[in-house]
mmCIF file of C-alpha atoms in Angstrom:
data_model
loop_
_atom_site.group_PDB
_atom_site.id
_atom_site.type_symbol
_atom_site.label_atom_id
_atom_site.label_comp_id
_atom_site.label_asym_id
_atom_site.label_seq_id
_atom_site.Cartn_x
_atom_site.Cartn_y
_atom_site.Cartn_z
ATOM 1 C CA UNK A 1 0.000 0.000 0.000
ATOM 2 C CA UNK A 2 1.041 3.474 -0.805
ATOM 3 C CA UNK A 3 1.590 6.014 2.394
ATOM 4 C CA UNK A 4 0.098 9.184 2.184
ATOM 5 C CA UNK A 5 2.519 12.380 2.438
ATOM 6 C CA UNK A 6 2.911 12.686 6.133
ATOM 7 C CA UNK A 7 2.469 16.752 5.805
ATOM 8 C CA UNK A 8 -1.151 15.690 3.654
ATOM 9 C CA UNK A 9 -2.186 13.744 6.365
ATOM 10 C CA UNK A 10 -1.295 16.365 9.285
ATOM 11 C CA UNK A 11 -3.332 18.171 7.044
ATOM 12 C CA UNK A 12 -6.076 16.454 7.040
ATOM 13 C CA UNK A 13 -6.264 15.910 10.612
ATOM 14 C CA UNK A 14 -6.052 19.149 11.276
ATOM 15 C CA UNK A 15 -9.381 20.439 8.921
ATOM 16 C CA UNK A 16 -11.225 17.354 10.474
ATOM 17 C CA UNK A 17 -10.477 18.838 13.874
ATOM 18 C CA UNK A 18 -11.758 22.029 13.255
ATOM 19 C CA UNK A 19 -14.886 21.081 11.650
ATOM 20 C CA UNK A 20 -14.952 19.017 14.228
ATOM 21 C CA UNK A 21 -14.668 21.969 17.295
ATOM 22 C CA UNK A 22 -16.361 24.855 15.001
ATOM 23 C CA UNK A 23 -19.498 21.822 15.027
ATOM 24 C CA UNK A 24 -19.664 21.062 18.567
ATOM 25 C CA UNK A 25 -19.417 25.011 18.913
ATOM 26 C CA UNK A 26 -22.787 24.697 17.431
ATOM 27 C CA UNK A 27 -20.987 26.191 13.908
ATOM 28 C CA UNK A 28 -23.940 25.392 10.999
ATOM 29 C CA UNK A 29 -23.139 24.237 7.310
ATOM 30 C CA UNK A 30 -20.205 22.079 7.972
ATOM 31 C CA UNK A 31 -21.839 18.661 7.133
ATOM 32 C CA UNK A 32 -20.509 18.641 3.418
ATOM 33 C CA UNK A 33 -17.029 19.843 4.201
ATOM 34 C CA UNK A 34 -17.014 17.178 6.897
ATOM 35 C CA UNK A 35 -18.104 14.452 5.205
ATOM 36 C CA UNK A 36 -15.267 15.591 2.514
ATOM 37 C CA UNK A 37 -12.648 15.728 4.874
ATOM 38 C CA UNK A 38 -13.319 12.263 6.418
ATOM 39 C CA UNK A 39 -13.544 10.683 3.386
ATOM 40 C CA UNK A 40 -10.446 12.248 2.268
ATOM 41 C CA UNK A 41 -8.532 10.277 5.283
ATOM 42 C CA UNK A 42 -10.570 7.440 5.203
ATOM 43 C CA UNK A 43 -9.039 7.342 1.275
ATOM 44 C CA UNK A 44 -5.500 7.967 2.807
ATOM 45 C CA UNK A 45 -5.684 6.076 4.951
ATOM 46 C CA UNK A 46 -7.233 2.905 3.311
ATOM 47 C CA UNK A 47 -9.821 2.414 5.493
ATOM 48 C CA UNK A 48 -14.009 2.629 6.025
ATOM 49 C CA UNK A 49 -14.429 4.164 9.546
ATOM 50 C CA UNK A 50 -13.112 7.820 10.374
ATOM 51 C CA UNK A 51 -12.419 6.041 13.875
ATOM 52 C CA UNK A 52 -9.951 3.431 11.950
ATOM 53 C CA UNK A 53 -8.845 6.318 9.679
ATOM 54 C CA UNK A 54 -7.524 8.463 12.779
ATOM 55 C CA UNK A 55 -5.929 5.365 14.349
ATOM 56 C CA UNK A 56 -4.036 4.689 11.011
ATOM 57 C CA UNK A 57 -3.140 8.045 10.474
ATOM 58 C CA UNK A 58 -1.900 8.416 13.911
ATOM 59 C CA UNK A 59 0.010 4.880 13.277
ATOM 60 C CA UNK A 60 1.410 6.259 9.970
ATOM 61 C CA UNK A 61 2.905 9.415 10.996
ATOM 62 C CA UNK A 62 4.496 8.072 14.626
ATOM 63 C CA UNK A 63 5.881 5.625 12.101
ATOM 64 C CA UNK A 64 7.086 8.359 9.969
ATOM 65 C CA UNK A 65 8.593 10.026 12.903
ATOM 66 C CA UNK A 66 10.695 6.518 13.912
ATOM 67 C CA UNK A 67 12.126 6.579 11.023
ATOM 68 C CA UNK A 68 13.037 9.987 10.181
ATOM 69 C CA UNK A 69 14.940 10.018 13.616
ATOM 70 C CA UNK A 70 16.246 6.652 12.712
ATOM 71 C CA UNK A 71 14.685 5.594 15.916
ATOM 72 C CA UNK A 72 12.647 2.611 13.998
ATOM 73 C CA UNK A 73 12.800 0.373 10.684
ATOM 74 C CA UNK A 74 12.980 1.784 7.567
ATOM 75 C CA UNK A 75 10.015 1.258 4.781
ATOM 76 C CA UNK A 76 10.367 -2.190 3.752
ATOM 77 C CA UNK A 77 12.242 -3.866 6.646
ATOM 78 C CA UNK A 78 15.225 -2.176 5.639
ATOM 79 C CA UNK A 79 17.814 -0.714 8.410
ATOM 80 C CA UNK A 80 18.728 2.656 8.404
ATOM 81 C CA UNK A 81 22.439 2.699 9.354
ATOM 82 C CA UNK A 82 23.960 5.847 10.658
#
């Protein structure tokens, strides 16, 4: 499976939390741009449920952030070697 852009998918997460606050503010109108948004990570992401989607995108970018700091594997199984 492809992996989205981790900068996309902090993205992402970031409009879906502010429809998300600006709607339990009591904000009107956001149902289409939320519904876009989480099926714009649920795409990214691969999966059906915005719950799964925010787990996986969660997953994905603390994986990102392993390996960029060389801290965890490498895409593929492959080591990074300092």
């Amino acid at each position: 499976m492809l992996t989205p852009d981790p900068r996309y998918l902090r993205s992402l997460l970031a409009r879906y939390a502010d429809l998300r606050i600006a709607q339990c503010h009591g904000e009107r109108g956001l149902e289409q741009r939320l519904e876009d948004v989480t099926y714009t990570l649920c795409v990214a992401t691969g999966t059906t449920r915005v719950e799964d989607a925010l787990a996986k995108a969660d997953a994905l970018l603390a994986s990102h952030a392993d390996t960029a700091t060389g801290t965890g594997p490498a895409p593929g199984g492959a080591e990074l070697v300092a």
